[in-house]
Amino acid sequence: MMPGAVMMPAGPEKVTAARGAISLSHITRIFAGSIPAVDHIDLEIQAGEFFTLLGPSGCGKTTLLRMIAGFETPDEGRIVISGREMQDVPAHQRAVNTVFQSYALFPHLNVEQNIGFGLRMRGVRKPERKKRVDAMMELLQIGPFAARNAGQLSGGQRQRVALARALVNEPEVVLLDEPLSALDAKLRAELQIELLRMQKRLGMTFIFVTHDQHEALVMSDRIGVMSNGRLQQVGPVLDVYEKPRNVFVAEFLGLSNIWAIEPLGGGMAAAPIGVLKIAAVIGVARMAMIRPEKIWIYNDTHAPQGRENVFPGTVREAIYMGASTQYRIELGGGGFILALDTNNQAAERSWRPGEAVAVELKPENIMLVEA
Amino acid sequence: MGTAAQGEARSRAWRLWITSGPGLFWIVLFLLIPSGVMLGIAFFTNSDFGSPVLPLSLDSFSQVAGYGILGWSGANFTVLLRSLLQAGVATSVTILLAYPLVFFIVTRPASLRPVLLLFAIVPSWTNQVVRTYAWMELLNPFAPVSHVAQVLGIIPPHLGLMPGNFAVLVGLSYNYLPYMVVPLYAAAEKLDWTLVEAGRDLYASGARLFFNTVFPQTLPGLLSGIILVGIPAFGDYVVPQLLGGDKAMMLGSLIADQFTFSPDWPYGAALTLIMLVFTCIGLIVFRRLTQRLGGGEGAML
């Protein structure tokens, strides 16, 4: 390996920071004459973590990724990778590899040459290079296409080659910019699992950018939800989904029922659908949220007696989605509620529009969120 | 009995004639027939007045090879080699000038690019003779540039930068630069910059980044440019005639002489054939190169 081609962690900080750990502080990027694309982001990513940046398009997630890769320079703040300050380290010297959204495979090179490109640029000798490229092609099952040109590959194969081209360099961090967005649903699901297995096996830090909340839930150790250049919430998948911090996170990650509430004391709060009993300490919170799948639906004749948060209603809409059915229920006290029920009963047991039902919102399932 | 299929075939043949007819007519009348005549003339004997007369002979070709009444001379080979060399060097110069220029233009804001490109092209809209006269003014022995060159000891005193091989090189490079800029610009404008980023991401920088990511993408344009510059420069007449002088004669001037001063039509025709052969070889070689290197894209030829 050519010395100096890839910077090794150096200096006193290397003792404290693990290989592949990333620390972002106050990262800001403002494109000329515009609002900040990335606005004072502080984020710590652990070594070997699968971290997902989730957000709608234009939220700044790709810009953040490009700054970690070294394609963009932050206007403010510092990026530390494996304990090394990245301020003056150009992209080609960072031990970070990117899987591009468009794959960006070199069209004039074949699969094998594409994968070996990084090693060649780093001066890895041919026998060693071939060994590592072959091993990576074996791992990702792309050996049979080794001699093909990038243009002769299917989307899934290109995706694998792009991934192999990044992984073969054994980078400290792998950056993935919506790498699965161009694939059809079935292939995407397959590659999600494959990508995840690969990451666990190689133990590299993965930063994955996506706007697909389902993908984020499936793959990540932790998620950072971004909006308007800011991180709205960072945490383990379960926390972010179950306990969204604010309305944006709740709505972006899955379906939700959200109401403005007025505290009445004693764990009670007035909501547009009626008075709710809430298990959590209400404090200054003025918004409450419940996921549709956390709502129990009963036939009106079977509604539980003497329990909190049981409301009568009428099914207005039933959307059959295979494994589950999504109901829009008009409540007696006015307003609508979205509820999801698994279809674990015979199909004729599900509710039809017009049917009278009762819904139960268990107090511990109601979450308090910021506006 | 005409069926629908026959009618369809007839109308297709008719459309083919309508669309390709005029072009075909043009090529036959102004390219194939004159070339055929030229080919024929090369096999005639020269009369005292330079016109082709019978009997048929191969004299003109031995003249091309250097045999004359004074025995063998290498002058024709020198002229041929000089033409090849001048065309080659001039093409290289246009490449070296065009790359930075083109990448300067494509990295400007989109609204500015057409104007900048126009600046590079507009000079080629004026007559080549006029522009070459301008170079004569700039490079002649009394011009300031020549004075500077004399003072610096680059050229001997009392001589100018013109006439000579240097002046021809300058003239050719200047004249044909737009024909390199335009195809290169076309290739550079649709350059996929993500590939450049991918190169940087995979540890390439500087010259290696350029040759591994930018250069392959501009190769089809470059090959087109080489053909558009190299071939006309090889056969150029105006530039060597005005800027070259005796010691910088190129094939174009040699041929022209056979139809004017000498005159010796069969010899001139034979020289023309030789030039065509070289041009065709060049085209075939580049066509092959383009197919090999440019992948499926191919040069704009």
Coordinates of N, CA and C in Angstrom, one line a residue, chain A residues 135-262:
Chain A
A135 N -12.2 -11.8 -3.8 CA -12.9 -12.1 -2.5 C -14.1 -11.3 -2.4
M136 N -14.1 -10.0 -2.8 CA -15.2 -9.2 -2.6 C -16.3 -9.6 -3.6
M137 N -15.9 -10.0 -4.8 CA -16.9 -10.4 -5.9 C -17.6 -11.7 -5.4
E138 N -16.8 -12.5 -4.8 CA -17.3 -13.8 -4.2 C -18.4 -13.5 -3.2
L139 N -18.0 -12.6 -2.3 CA -18.9 -12.2 -1.1 C -20.2 -11.7 -1.6
L140 N -20.2 -10.9 -2.7 CA -21.4 -10.2 -3.2 C -22.0 -11.0 -4.4
Q141 N -21.4 -12.1 -4.7 CA -21.9 -12.9 -5.8 C -22.0 -12.2 -7.1
I142 N -20.9 -11.5 -7.5 CA -20.9 -10.8 -8.8 C -19.7 -11.4 -9.6
G143 N -19.1 -12.4 -9.2 CA -18.0 -13.1 -9.9 C -18.3 -13.3 -11.4
P144 N -19.5 -13.9 -11.7 CA -19.9 -14.2 -13.0 C -19.9 -13.0 -14.0
F145 N -20.0 -11.8 -13.5 CA -20.0 -10.6 -14.3 C -18.7 -9.9 -14.4
A146 N -17.7 -10.5 -13.8 CA -16.4 -9.8 -13.7 C -15.9 -9.0 -14.9
A147 N -16.1 -9.7 -16.1 CA -15.6 -9.1 -17.3 C -16.6 -8.2 -18.0
R148 N -17.8 -8.0 -17.5 CA -18.8 -7.2 -18.1 C -18.5 -5.7 -17.9
N149 N -19.1 -4.9 -18.8 CA -19.0 -3.5 -18.7 C -20.2 -3.0 -17.8
A150 N -20.0 -1.9 -17.2 CA -21.1 -1.4 -16.3 C -22.4 -1.3 -17.0
G151 N -22.4 -0.9 -18.3 CA -23.6 -0.7 -19.0 C -24.4 -2.0 -19.3
Q152 N -23.7 -3.2 -19.1 CA -24.4 -4.4 -19.4 C -25.0 -5.1 -18.2
L153 N -25.0 -4.3 -17.1 CA -25.5 -4.9 -15.8 C -27.0 -4.4 -15.5
S154 N -27.7 -5.3 -14.8 CA -29.0 -4.8 -14.3 C -28.8 -3.9 -13.1
G155 N -29.9 -3.3 -12.7 CA -29.9 -2.4 -11.6 C -29.3 -3.0 -10.3
G156 N -29.8 -4.2 -10.0 CA -29.4 -4.9 -8.8 C -27.9 -5.2 -8.9
Q157 N -27.4 -5.7 -10.0 CA -26.0 -6.0 -10.2 C -25.1 -4.8 -10.1
R158 N -25.6 -3.7 -10.7 CA -24.8 -2.4 -10.5 C -24.7 -2.0 -9.1
Q159 N -25.8 -2.2 -8.4 CA -25.8 -1.8 -7.0 C -24.8 -2.6 -6.2
R160 N -24.7 -3.9 -6.5 CA -23.7 -4.8 -5.9 C -22.3 -4.4 -6.2
V161 N -22.1 -4.0 -7.5 CA -20.7 -3.6 -7.9 C -20.3 -2.3 -7.2
A162 N -21.3 -1.4 -7.1 CA -21.0 -0.1 -6.4 C -20.6 -0.3 -5.0
L163 N -21.4 -1.3 -4.4 CA -21.1 -1.6 -3.0 C -19.7 -2.3 -2.8
A164 N -19.5 -3.2 -3.7 CA -18.2 -3.9 -3.7 C -17.0 -2.9 -3.9
R165 N -17.2 -2.0 -4.8 CA -16.2 -1.0 -5.1 C -15.8 -0.1 -3.8
A166 N -16.8 0.1 -3.0 CA -16.6 0.8 -1.8 C -16.0 -0.1 -0.7
L167 N -16.6 -1.3 -0.5 CA -16.2 -2.1 0.6 C -14.8 -2.7 0.4
V168 N -14.3 -2.9 -0.8 CA -13.1 -3.6 -1.0 C -11.9 -2.8 -0.5
N169 N -12.1 -1.5 -0.3 CA -11.0 -0.6 0.2 C -10.9 -0.7 1.7
E170 N -11.8 -1.4 2.3 CA -11.9 -1.5 3.8 C -11.9 -0.2 4.5
P171 N -12.8 0.7 4.1 CA -12.8 2.1 4.6 C -13.3 2.1 6.1
E172 N -13.0 3.2 6.7 CA -13.4 3.3 8.1 C -14.9 3.6 8.1
V173 N -15.4 4.3 7.1 CA -16.8 4.6 7.0 C -17.3 4.4 5.6
V174 N -18.5 3.8 5.5 CA -19.1 3.7 4.2 C -20.3 4.6 4.2
L175 N -20.4 5.5 3.1 CA -21.5 6.4 3.0 C -22.4 5.9 1.9
L176 N -23.7 5.8 2.1 CA -24.6 5.3 1.1 C -25.7 6.3 0.9
D177 N -25.7 6.9 -0.3 CA -26.7 7.9 -0.7 C -27.9 7.3 -1.4
E178 N -28.9 7.0 -0.7 CA -30.1 6.4 -1.3 C -29.8 5.3 -2.3
P179 N -29.0 4.4 -1.9 CA -28.4 3.4 -2.9 C -29.5 2.5 -3.5
L180 N -30.6 2.3 -2.8 CA -31.6 1.4 -3.3 C -32.8 2.0 -4.0
S181 N -32.8 3.3 -4.1 CA -34.0 4.0 -4.5 C -34.4 3.7 -6.0
A182 N -33.4 3.3 -6.8 CA -33.7 3.0 -8.2 C -34.2 1.6 -8.4
L183 N -34.3 0.8 -7.4 CA -34.6 -0.6 -7.6 C -36.1 -0.9 -7.3
D184 N -36.6 -2.0 -7.9 CA -38.0 -2.3 -7.6 C -38.1 -2.9 -6.2
A185 N -39.4 -2.9 -5.7 CA -39.6 -3.2 -4.3 C -39.0 -4.6 -3.8
K186 N -39.2 -5.6 -4.6 CA -38.7 -6.9 -4.2 C -37.2 -7.0 -4.1
L187 N -36.5 -6.4 -5.1 CA -35.1 -6.4 -5.1 C -34.6 -5.5 -4.0
R188 N -35.3 -4.4 -3.8 CA -34.9 -3.5 -2.7 C -34.9 -4.2 -1.3
A189 N -36.0 -5.0 -1.1 CA -36.1 -5.7 0.2 C -34.9 -6.7 0.3
E190 N -34.6 -7.4 -0.8 CA -33.5 -8.4 -0.7 C -32.2 -7.7 -0.4
L191 N -32.0 -6.6 -1.1 CA -30.7 -5.9 -0.9 C -30.6 -5.2 0.4
Q192 N -31.7 -4.8 1.0 CA -31.7 -4.2 2.3 C -31.1 -5.2 3.3
I193 N -31.6 -6.5 3.2 CA -31.1 -7.5 4.1 C -29.6 -7.8 3.9
E194 N -29.3 -7.9 2.6 CA -27.9 -8.2 2.2 C -26.9 -7.2 2.7
L195 N -27.4 -5.9 2.5 CA -26.5 -4.8 2.9 C -26.3 -4.8 4.5
L196 N -27.4 -5.1 5.2 CA -27.3 -5.2 6.6 C -26.4 -6.3 7.1
R197 N -26.5 -7.5 6.5 CA -25.6 -8.6 6.8 C -24.2 -8.3 6.6
M198 N -23.9 -7.6 5.4 CA -22.6 -7.3 5.0 C -22.0 -6.3 6.1
Q199 N -22.8 -5.4 6.5 CA -22.3 -4.4 7.5 C -22.0 -5.0 8.8
K200 N -22.9 -5.9 9.2 CA -22.6 -6.6 10.5 C -21.4 -7.5 10.4
R201 N -21.2 -8.1 9.2 CA -20.1 -9.0 9.0 C -18.7 -8.3 9.0
L202 N -18.7 -7.1 8.3 CA -17.5 -6.4 8.1 C -17.2 -5.4 9.3
G203 N -18.2 -5.1 10.0 CA -18.1 -4.2 11.2 C -17.7 -2.8 10.9
M204 N -18.0 -2.4 9.6 CA -17.6 -1.0 9.3 C -18.8 -0.1 9.7
T205 N -18.5 1.2 9.9 CA -19.5 2.2 10.1 C -20.3 2.5 8.8
F206 N -21.6 2.4 8.8 CA -22.4 2.7 7.6 C -23.2 3.9 7.9
I207 N -23.1 4.9 7.1 CA -24.1 6.0 7.2 C -25.0 6.0 5.9
F208 N -26.2 5.8 6.1 CA -27.2 5.5 5.1 C -28.2 6.6 5.0
V209 N -28.3 7.2 3.8 CA -29.2 8.3 3.6 C -30.4 7.7 2.8
T210 N -31.6 8.0 3.4 CA -32.8 7.6 2.7 C -34.0 8.5 3.0
H211 N -35.0 8.5 2.1 CA -36.2 9.2 2.5 C -37.3 8.2 2.7
D212 N -37.0 6.9 2.7 CA -37.9 5.9 2.9 C -37.9 5.4 4.3
Q213 N -39.0 5.7 5.0 CA -39.0 5.5 6.5 C -39.0 4.0 6.8
H214 N -39.6 3.2 5.9 CA -39.7 1.8 6.1 C -38.2 1.2 6.0
E215 N -37.5 1.7 5.0 CA -36.1 1.3 4.8 C -35.3 1.6 6.1
A216 N -35.5 2.8 6.6 CA -34.8 3.3 7.8 C -35.1 2.4 8.9
L217 N -36.3 2.0 9.1 CA -36.7 1.1 10.2 C -36.1 -0.3 10.1
V218 N -36.1 -0.8 8.9 CA -35.6 -2.2 8.7 C -34.1 -2.2 9.0
M219 N -33.3 -1.2 8.6 CA -31.9 -1.4 8.5 C -31.1 -0.8 9.7
S220 N -31.6 0.2 10.3 CA -30.7 1.0 11.1 C -30.5 0.5 12.6
D221 N -29.4 0.8 13.1 CA -29.2 0.7 14.6 C -29.8 2.0 15.2
R222 N -29.4 3.1 14.6 CA -30.0 4.4 15.1 C -30.4 5.2 13.8
I223 N -31.4 6.1 14.1 CA -31.9 6.9 13.0 C -31.7 8.4 13.4
G224 N -31.4 9.2 12.5 CA -31.4 10.6 12.7 C -32.4 11.2 11.7
V225 N -33.5 11.8 12.2 CA -34.5 12.3 11.4 C -34.2 13.8 11.1
M226 N -34.1 14.1 9.8 CA -33.7 15.5 9.5 C -34.9 16.2 8.8
S227 N -34.9 17.5 9.0 CA -35.9 18.4 8.3 C -35.3 19.8 8.3
N228 N -35.4 20.5 7.2 CA -34.9 21.9 7.1 C -33.5 22.1 7.6
G229 N -32.7 21.1 7.3 CA -31.3 21.2 7.7 C -30.9 21.0 9.1
R230 N -31.9 20.6 9.9 CA -31.7 20.3 11.3 C -32.1 18.8 11.7
L231 N -31.4 18.3 12.7 CA -31.7 17.0 13.2 C -32.9 17.1 14.1
Q232 N -34.0 16.5 13.8 CA -35.2 16.6 14.6 C -35.2 15.6 15.8
Q233 N -34.6 14.5 15.6 CA -34.5 13.5 16.6 C -33.4 12.4 16.2
V234 N -32.6 12.0 17.2 CA -31.6 11.0 16.9 C -31.8 9.9 18.0
G235 N -31.9 8.7 17.6 CA -32.0 7.6 18.6 C -32.2 6.3 18.0
P236 N -32.2 5.2 18.8 CA -32.5 3.9 18.3 C -33.8 3.8 17.6
V237 N -33.9 2.9 16.6 CA -35.1 2.8 15.8 C -36.4 2.8 16.6
L238 N -36.4 1.9 17.6 CA -37.6 1.8 18.4 C -38.0 3.1 19.1
D239 N -37.0 3.8 19.7 CA -37.4 5.0 20.3 C -38.0 6.0 19.4
V240 N -37.3 6.2 18.2 CA -37.7 7.2 17.3 C -39.1 6.9 16.8
Y241 N -39.4 5.6 16.6 CA -40.8 5.3 16.1 C -41.8 5.4 17.2
E242 N -41.5 4.8 18.3 CA -42.5 4.7 19.4 C -42.6 6.0 20.2
K243 N -41.5 6.7 20.3 CA -41.6 8.0 21.1 C -41.1 9.1 20.3
P244 N -41.8 9.5 19.2 CA -41.3 10.6 18.4 C -41.3 11.9 19.3
R245 N -40.3 12.7 19.0 CA -40.1 13.9 19.9 C -41.1 14.9 19.4
N246 N -41.3 15.1 18.1 CA -42.2 16.1 17.7 C -43.2 15.7 16.6
V247 N -44.0 16.6 16.2 CA -45.0 16.2 15.2 C -44.4 15.8 13.9
F248 N -43.3 16.5 13.5 CA -42.7 16.2 12.2 C -42.2 14.7 12.2
V249 N -41.5 14.3 13.3 CA -41.0 13.0 13.4 C -42.1 11.9 13.4
A250 N -43.1 12.2 14.2 CA -44.3 11.3 14.3 C -44.9 11.1 12.9
E251 N -45.1 12.2 12.1 CA -45.8 12.1 10.9 C -44.9 11.5 9.8
F252 N -43.6 11.8 9.9 CA -42.7 11.3 8.8 C -42.5 9.8 8.9
L253 N -42.4 9.4 10.2 CA -42.1 8.0 10.4 C -43.4 7.2 10.7
G254 N -44.1 6.8 9.6 CA -45.3 6.0 9.8 C -46.6 6.9 10.0
L255 N -47.7 6.2 10.2 CA -49.0 6.9 10.3 C -49.2 7.3 11.8
S256 N -50.0 8.3 12.0 CA -50.2 8.7 13.4 C -51.5 9.5 13.5
N257 N -52.1 9.5 14.7 CA -53.2 10.4 15.0 C -52.6 11.4 16.0
I258 N -52.7 12.7 15.6 CA -52.1 13.7 16.4 C -53.2 14.8 16.8
W259 N -53.3 15.1 18.1 CA -54.2 16.2 18.5 C -53.6 17.2 19.4
A260 N -54.1 18.4 19.3 CA -53.7 19.4 20.3 C -54.5 19.1 21.5
I261 N -53.8 19.2 22.7 CA -54.5 18.9 24.0 C -54.5 20.0 25.0
E262 N -55.4 20.0 25.8 CA -55.5 21.0 26.9 C -55.5 20.2 28.2

